[in-house]
Short mmCIF file of C-alpha atoms in Angstrom, two decimals:
data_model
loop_
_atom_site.label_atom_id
_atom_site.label_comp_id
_atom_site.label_asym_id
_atom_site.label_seq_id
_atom_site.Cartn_x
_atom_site.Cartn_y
_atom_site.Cartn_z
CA UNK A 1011 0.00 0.00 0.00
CA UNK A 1012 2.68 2.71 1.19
CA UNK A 1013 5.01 1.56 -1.94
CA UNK A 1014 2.13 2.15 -3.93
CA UNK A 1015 1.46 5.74 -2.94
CA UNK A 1016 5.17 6.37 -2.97
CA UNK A 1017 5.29 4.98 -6.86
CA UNK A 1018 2.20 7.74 -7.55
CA UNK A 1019 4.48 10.85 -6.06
CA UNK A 1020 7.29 9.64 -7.77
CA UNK A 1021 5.07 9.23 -11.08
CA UNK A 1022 4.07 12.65 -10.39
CA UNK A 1023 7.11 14.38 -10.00
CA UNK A 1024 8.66 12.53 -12.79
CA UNK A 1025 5.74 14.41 -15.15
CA UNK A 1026 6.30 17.91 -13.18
CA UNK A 1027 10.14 17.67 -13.48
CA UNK A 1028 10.10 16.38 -17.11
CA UNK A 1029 12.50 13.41 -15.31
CA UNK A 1030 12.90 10.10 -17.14
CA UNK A 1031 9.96 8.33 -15.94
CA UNK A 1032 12.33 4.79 -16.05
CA UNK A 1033 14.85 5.90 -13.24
CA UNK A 1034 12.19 7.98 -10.76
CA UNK A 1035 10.41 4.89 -10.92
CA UNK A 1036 12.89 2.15 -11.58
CA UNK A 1037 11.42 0.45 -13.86
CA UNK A 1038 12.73 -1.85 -16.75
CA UNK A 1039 13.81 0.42 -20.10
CA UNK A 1040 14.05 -2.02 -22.95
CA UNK A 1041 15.26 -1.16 -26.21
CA UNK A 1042 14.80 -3.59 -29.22
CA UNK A 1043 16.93 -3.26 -32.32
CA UNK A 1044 15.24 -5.34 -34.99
CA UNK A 1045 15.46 -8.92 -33.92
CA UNK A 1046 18.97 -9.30 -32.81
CA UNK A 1047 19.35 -6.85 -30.32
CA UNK A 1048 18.22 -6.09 -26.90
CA UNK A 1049 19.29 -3.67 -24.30
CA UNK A 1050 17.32 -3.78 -20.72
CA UNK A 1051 18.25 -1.14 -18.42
CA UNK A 1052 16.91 -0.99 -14.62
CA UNK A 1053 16.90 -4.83 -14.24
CA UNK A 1054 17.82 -6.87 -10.81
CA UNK A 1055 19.63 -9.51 -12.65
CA UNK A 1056 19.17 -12.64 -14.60
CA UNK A 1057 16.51 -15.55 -13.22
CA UNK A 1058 17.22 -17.94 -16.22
CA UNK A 1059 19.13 -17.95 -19.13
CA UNK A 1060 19.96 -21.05 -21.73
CA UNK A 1061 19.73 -21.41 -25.85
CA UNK A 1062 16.15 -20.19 -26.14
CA UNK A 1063 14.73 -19.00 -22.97
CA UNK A 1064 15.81 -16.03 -21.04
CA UNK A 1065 14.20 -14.33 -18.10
CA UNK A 1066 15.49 -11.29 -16.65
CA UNK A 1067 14.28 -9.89 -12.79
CA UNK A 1068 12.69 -6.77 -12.96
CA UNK A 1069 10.57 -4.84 -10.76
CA UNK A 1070 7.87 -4.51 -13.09
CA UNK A 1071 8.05 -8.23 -13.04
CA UNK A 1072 9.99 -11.02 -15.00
CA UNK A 1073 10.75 -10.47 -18.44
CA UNK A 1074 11.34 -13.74 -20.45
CA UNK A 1075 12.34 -13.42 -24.20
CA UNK A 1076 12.16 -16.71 -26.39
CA UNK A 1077 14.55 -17.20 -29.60
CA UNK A 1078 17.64 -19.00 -30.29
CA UNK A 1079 21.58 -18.72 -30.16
CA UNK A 1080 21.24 -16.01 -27.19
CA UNK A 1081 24.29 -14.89 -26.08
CA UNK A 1082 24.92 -11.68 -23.08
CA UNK A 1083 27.11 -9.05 -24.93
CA UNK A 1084 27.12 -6.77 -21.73
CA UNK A 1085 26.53 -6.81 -18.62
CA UNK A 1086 27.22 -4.22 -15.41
CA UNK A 1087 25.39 -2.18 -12.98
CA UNK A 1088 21.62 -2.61 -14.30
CA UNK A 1089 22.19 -3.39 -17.91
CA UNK A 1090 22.09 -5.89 -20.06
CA UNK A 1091 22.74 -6.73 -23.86
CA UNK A 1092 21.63 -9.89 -25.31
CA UNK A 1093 21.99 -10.73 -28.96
CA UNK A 1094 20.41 -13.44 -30.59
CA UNK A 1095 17.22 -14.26 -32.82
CA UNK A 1096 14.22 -12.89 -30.83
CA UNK A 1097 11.01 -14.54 -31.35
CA UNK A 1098 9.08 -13.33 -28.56
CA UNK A 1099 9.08 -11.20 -25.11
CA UNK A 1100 6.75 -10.87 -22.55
CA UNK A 1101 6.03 -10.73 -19.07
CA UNK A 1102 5.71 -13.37 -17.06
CA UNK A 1103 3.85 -11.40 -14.12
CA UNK A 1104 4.83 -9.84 -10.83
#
């Protein structure tokens, strides 16, 4: 209840200040470049990874992204680049 009013002031202020909503809130900021390339910022690390499943912690909840021949690029302080051949991404629920 109290983390939910505290996410509203902070969604608030975000809009008032013209702040990027992903850091006030710290939430996930994924950026998809075509189907090879994916850059999540804000996550809290890596629940599962193998060949054609990955699932990455988030506070928005877990993100899992389905393809083949995944492979982590990058990864420091709260981001992370996968390449591969995306097929899907979703989330998995919080």
């Amino acid at each position: 209840m109290m983390e939910d009013i505290l996410d509203k002031a902070k969604e608030l202020l975000s809009d008032k200040l013209d702040l990027p909503r992903d850091i006030m809130l710290d939430v996930p900021k994924i950026t998809i470049l075509g189907d090879r390339e994916i850059n999540i910022e804000n996550h809290k690390g890596i629940v599962a990874f193998d060949d054609s499943l990955i699932k990455v912690n988030s506070k928005a909840g877990i993100i899992c992204i389905q393809g083949t021949s995944f492979e982590i690029v990058f990864i420091g302080g709260n981001t992370l680049v996968l390449n591969g051949k995306f097929s899907n991404i979703y989330y998995e629920g919080k």
